Each structure stands twice: as C-alpha cells, then as structure tokens.
mmCIF file of C-alpha atoms in Angstrom:
data_model
loop_
_atom_site.group_PDB
_atom_site.id
_atom_site.type_symbol
_atom_site.label_atom_id
_atom_site.label_comp_id
_atom_site.label_asym_id
_atom_site.label_seq_id
_atom_site.Cartn_x
_atom_site.Cartn_y
_atom_site.Cartn_z
ATOM 1 C CA UNK A 27 122.809 77.898 119.043
ATOM 2 C CA UNK A 28 124.840 79.544 121.801
ATOM 3 C CA UNK A 29 128.369 78.512 122.758
ATOM 4 C CA UNK A 30 128.138 75.386 124.904
ATOM 5 C CA UNK A 31 128.509 76.059 128.643
ATOM 6 C CA UNK A 32 127.868 79.819 128.460
ATOM 7 C CA UNK A 33 125.009 80.864 130.753
ATOM 8 C CA UNK A 34 123.203 84.106 131.544
ATOM 9 C CA UNK A 35 121.144 85.175 134.519
ATOM 10 C CA UNK A 36 118.573 87.957 134.243
ATOM 11 C CA UNK A 37 118.837 90.286 137.231
ATOM 12 C CA UNK A 38 115.720 91.373 139.082
ATOM 13 C CA UNK A 39 115.619 94.889 140.508
ATOM 14 C CA UNK A 40 113.440 95.483 143.560
ATOM 15 C CA UNK A 41 112.552 99.191 143.383
ATOM 16 C CA UNK A 42 110.979 101.469 145.954
ATOM 17 C CA UNK A 43 111.021 105.162 146.943
ATOM 18 C CA UNK A 44 114.632 104.885 148.139
ATOM 19 C CA UNK A 45 116.160 103.355 144.990
ATOM 20 C CA UNK A 46 116.650 99.669 144.159
ATOM 21 C CA UNK A 47 118.220 96.441 145.363
ATOM 22 C CA UNK A 48 119.322 93.473 143.231
ATOM 23 C CA UNK A 49 121.058 90.207 144.016
ATOM 24 C CA UNK A 50 123.926 89.847 141.542
ATOM 25 C CA UNK A 51 125.371 86.402 142.274
ATOM 26 C CA UNK A 52 124.340 83.746 144.778
ATOM 27 C CA UNK A 53 125.862 80.387 145.634
ATOM 28 C CA UNK A 54 122.567 78.669 144.723
ATOM 29 C CA UNK A 55 122.631 80.148 141.182
ATOM 30 C CA UNK A 56 124.901 77.192 140.326
ATOM 31 C CA UNK A 57 127.034 79.301 137.972
ATOM 32 C CA UNK A 58 130.512 78.967 139.501
ATOM 33 C CA UNK A 59 132.044 75.608 140.411
ATOM 34 C CA UNK A 60 133.826 77.427 143.241
ATOM 35 C CA UNK A 61 134.656 81.034 144.124
ATOM 36 C CA UNK A 62 138.126 82.509 143.649
ATOM 37 C CA UNK A 63 138.067 86.304 143.384
ATOM 38 C CA UNK A 64 135.849 89.318 142.674
ATOM 39 C CA UNK A 65 137.289 92.311 140.786
ATOM 40 C CA UNK A 66 136.083 95.738 139.652
ATOM 41 C CA UNK A 67 137.207 97.835 136.664
ATOM 42 C CA UNK A 68 136.104 100.810 134.540
ATOM 43 C CA UNK A 69 136.738 101.351 130.821
ATOM 44 C CA UNK A 70 136.213 104.590 128.942
ATOM 45 C CA UNK A 71 133.896 105.140 125.939
ATOM 46 C CA UNK A 72 135.001 103.398 122.743
ATOM 47 C CA UNK A 73 137.623 101.218 124.454
ATOM 48 C CA UNK A 74 138.026 97.639 123.208
ATOM 49 C CA UNK A 75 139.438 95.130 125.693
ATOM 50 C CA UNK A 76 139.934 91.948 123.699
ATOM 51 C CA UNK A 77 140.756 89.095 123.535
ATOM 52 C CA UNK A 78 141.916 86.829 126.326
ATOM 53 C CA UNK A 79 141.011 83.441 127.760
ATOM 54 C CA UNK A 80 141.806 81.230 130.726
ATOM 55 C CA UNK A 81 142.793 77.571 130.814
ATOM 56 C CA UNK A 82 141.842 76.947 134.451
ATOM 57 C CA UNK A 83 139.182 79.444 135.509
ATOM 58 C CA UNK A 84 135.641 80.411 134.607
ATOM 59 C CA UNK A 85 134.535 84.061 134.722
ATOM 60 C CA UNK A 86 131.247 85.701 135.675
ATOM 61 C CA UNK A 87 130.822 89.193 134.162
ATOM 62 C CA UNK A 88 128.409 91.920 135.271
ATOM 63 C CA UNK A 89 128.298 95.538 134.017
ATOM 64 C CA UNK A 90 126.292 97.660 136.517
ATOM 65 C CA UNK A 91 126.890 100.926 134.638
ATOM 66 C CA UNK A 92 127.503 101.855 131.037
ATOM 67 C CA UNK A 93 126.802 99.540 128.117
ATOM 68 C CA UNK A 94 129.048 97.106 126.257
ATOM 69 C CA UNK A 95 129.165 94.588 123.463
ATOM 70 C CA UNK A 96 130.746 91.355 124.704
ATOM 71 C CA UNK A 97 132.264 89.021 122.115
ATOM 72 C CA UNK A 98 132.962 85.347 122.882
ATOM 73 C CA UNK A 99 134.851 82.843 120.725
ATOM 74 C CA UNK A 100 134.925 79.123 121.557
ATOM 75 C CA UNK A 101 138.501 77.749 121.510
ATOM 76 C CA UNK A 102 137.705 74.395 123.166
ATOM 77 C CA UNK A 103 138.994 71.394 121.183
ATOM 78 C CA UNK A 104 136.135 69.001 121.955
ATOM 79 C CA UNK A 105 133.276 71.510 122.048
ATOM 80 C CA UNK A 106 130.310 71.174 119.704
ATOM 81 C CA UNK A 107 130.466 74.980 119.352
ATOM 82 C CA UNK A 108 134.244 75.189 118.647
ATOM 83 C CA UNK A 109 135.035 78.154 116.382
ATOM 84 C CA UNK A 110 131.679 79.825 117.082
ATOM 85 C CA UNK A 111 131.371 83.529 117.960
ATOM 86 C CA UNK A 112 128.596 84.887 120.205
ATOM 87 C CA UNK A 113 127.708 88.501 121.002
ATOM 88 C CA UNK A 114 126.009 89.745 124.178
ATOM 89 C CA UNK A 115 124.858 93.307 124.808
ATOM 90 C CA UNK A 116 125.228 93.973 128.517
ATOM 91 C CA UNK A 117 125.094 96.873 130.941
ATOM 92 C CA UNK A 118 122.594 99.149 132.580
ATOM 93 C CA UNK A 119 120.189 98.730 129.626
ATOM 94 C CA UNK A 120 120.407 94.926 129.890
ATOM 95 C CA UNK A 121 121.501 93.902 133.412
ATOM 96 C CA UNK A 122 122.514 90.262 133.058
ATOM 97 C CA UNK A 123 125.163 87.978 134.481
ATOM 98 C CA UNK A 124 127.323 86.153 131.910
ATOM 99 C CA UNK A 125 129.195 82.931 132.706
ATOM 100 C CA UNK A 126 132.259 82.524 130.456
ATOM 101 C CA UNK A 127 133.709 78.993 130.614
ATOM 102 C CA UNK A 128 137.455 78.309 130.554
ATOM 103 C CA UNK A 129 138.979 78.257 127.044
ATOM 104 C CA UNK A 130 136.326 80.578 125.616
ATOM 105 C CA UNK A 131 138.046 83.768 124.413
ATOM 106 C CA UNK A 132 136.312 86.945 125.531
ATOM 107 C CA UNK A 133 136.483 90.684 125.159
ATOM 108 C CA UNK A 134 134.269 93.734 125.134
ATOM 109 C CA UNK A 135 133.778 97.161 123.614
ATOM 110 C CA UNK A 136 132.286 100.106 125.491
ATOM 111 C CA UNK A 137 129.263 101.496 123.636
ATOM 112 C CA UNK A 138 127.898 105.040 123.851
ATOM 113 C CA UNK A 139 129.398 108.096 125.499
ATOM 114 C CA UNK A 140 129.585 106.806 129.084
ATOM 115 C CA UNK A 141 132.302 104.731 130.773
ATOM 116 C CA UNK A 142 131.388 101.138 131.595
ATOM 117 C CA UNK A 143 132.051 99.464 134.919
ATOM 118 C CA UNK A 144 132.570 95.722 135.163
ATOM 119 C CA UNK A 145 132.423 93.601 138.283
ATOM 120 C CA UNK A 146 133.655 90.093 137.654
ATOM 121 C CA UNK A 147 134.046 86.914 139.660
ATOM 122 C CA UNK A 148 136.434 84.081 138.898
ATOM 123 C CA UNK A 149 136.713 80.495 140.083
ATOM 124 C CA UNK A 150 140.418 81.037 140.898
ATOM 125 C CA UNK A 151 142.353 83.954 142.368
ATOM 126 C CA UNK A 152 144.862 85.763 140.139
ATOM 127 C CA UNK A 153 148.402 84.374 140.404
ATOM 128 C CA UNK A 154 150.979 86.972 139.310
ATOM 129 C CA UNK A 155 153.764 84.341 139.143
ATOM 130 C CA UNK A 156 151.794 82.022 136.822
ATOM 131 C CA UNK A 157 148.913 84.084 135.407
ATOM 132 C CA UNK A 158 146.091 82.152 133.749
ATOM 133 C CA UNK A 159 145.734 84.905 131.144
ATOM 134 C CA UNK A 160 146.264 83.977 127.516
ATOM 135 C CA UNK A 161 146.109 86.907 125.060
ATOM 136 C CA UNK A 162 144.794 87.081 121.503
ATOM 137 C CA UNK A 163 144.912 90.377 119.518
ATOM 138 C CA UNK A 164 141.599 92.252 119.227
ATOM 139 C CA UNK A 165 141.894 92.024 115.436
ATOM 140 C CA UNK A 166 142.853 88.320 115.289
ATOM 141 C CA UNK A 167 142.245 86.944 111.772
ATOM 142 C CA UNK A 168 140.898 83.592 113.016
ATOM 143 C CA UNK A 169 138.193 85.214 115.149
ATOM 144 C CA UNK A 170 137.746 87.919 112.473
ATOM 145 C CA UNK A 171 135.296 90.001 114.491
ATOM 146 C CA UNK A 172 134.317 93.367 112.986
ATOM 147 C CA UNK A 173 134.402 95.838 115.905
ATOM 148 C CA UNK A 174 133.013 98.687 113.778
ATOM 149 C CA UNK A 175 129.912 100.328 115.253
ATOM 150 C CA UNK A 176 127.035 100.178 112.811
ATOM 151 C CA UNK A 177 125.034 103.407 112.483
ATOM 152 C CA UNK A 178 121.674 103.910 110.834
#
C-alpha cells in the first residue's frame, strides 16, 4: 500500500525527427489544489537532500535529467499510512510526476554519475519571513532509512 494521498503521473513523450515534446503538468491533471510556485534546481552525483516537509503546501516533483531515489515518510497524525516509508525511482529513466502531500517528509539521493535536475511546483509561494520548511536530519532514527547504494 502506498502512502495515502501520494499520486504519480506517467509522462508521455511525443517523439519525431526533431526531438520530443511532453506535457509535464496541466490544470486538468487534478494534482494541485492550487498553484503557488515553480522552481528549478540541480544536485550533483551522490548528493542526499533529505528530509523536509511542509505543513501548508503540497509539492509536485519532476526530474527531467539524471536519476534519483526519492524517499517519503508519512508524518500525518490521522493518516492510515502514518509512519510508512515509500521509495520512488525517478528521472530520465522513469519520467513521472510525483505529488507529495503536506506533512509527508521527503528527500532524494542522486544516483549514478550524472547530476540530477528537479523542477518542482508548490501550492504556495515560498515565504522567506515564515518559511513552510520543516527539517529532519537525513539519518533520522525514526525514519531509519538506509541510504547506502546496493551493488551486485
């Protein structure tokens, strides 16, 4: 069972002799309750960016280049999946959209030897005076996620 409220959207690439086109996020996908901000970031190979969560906003994550392992942990008090961890492999090898509901902790690790680029949308714009950014250490003992890459 997946964490309640988390959704994915498989992206469809339309290819021709010139390259490809894909719709990433549309208002009729019914993923965001409203639109706040879109942001873009790159992380280098091996980097772990984890964990954080939001009390008031949902996130949509998309990795158009590179590959990552996304780890989610449900912190919601009244959720049937409270305390559950989910893993999603995302990036150019698996182009999906991931909806991360508020109060679900999230982070990612760049896999392979190539930097990963993330484009993400939020239901609220960032407020530097009162940021909706709650941090949890990447090695938090409650989440207890093993970030080690398994070989073989």
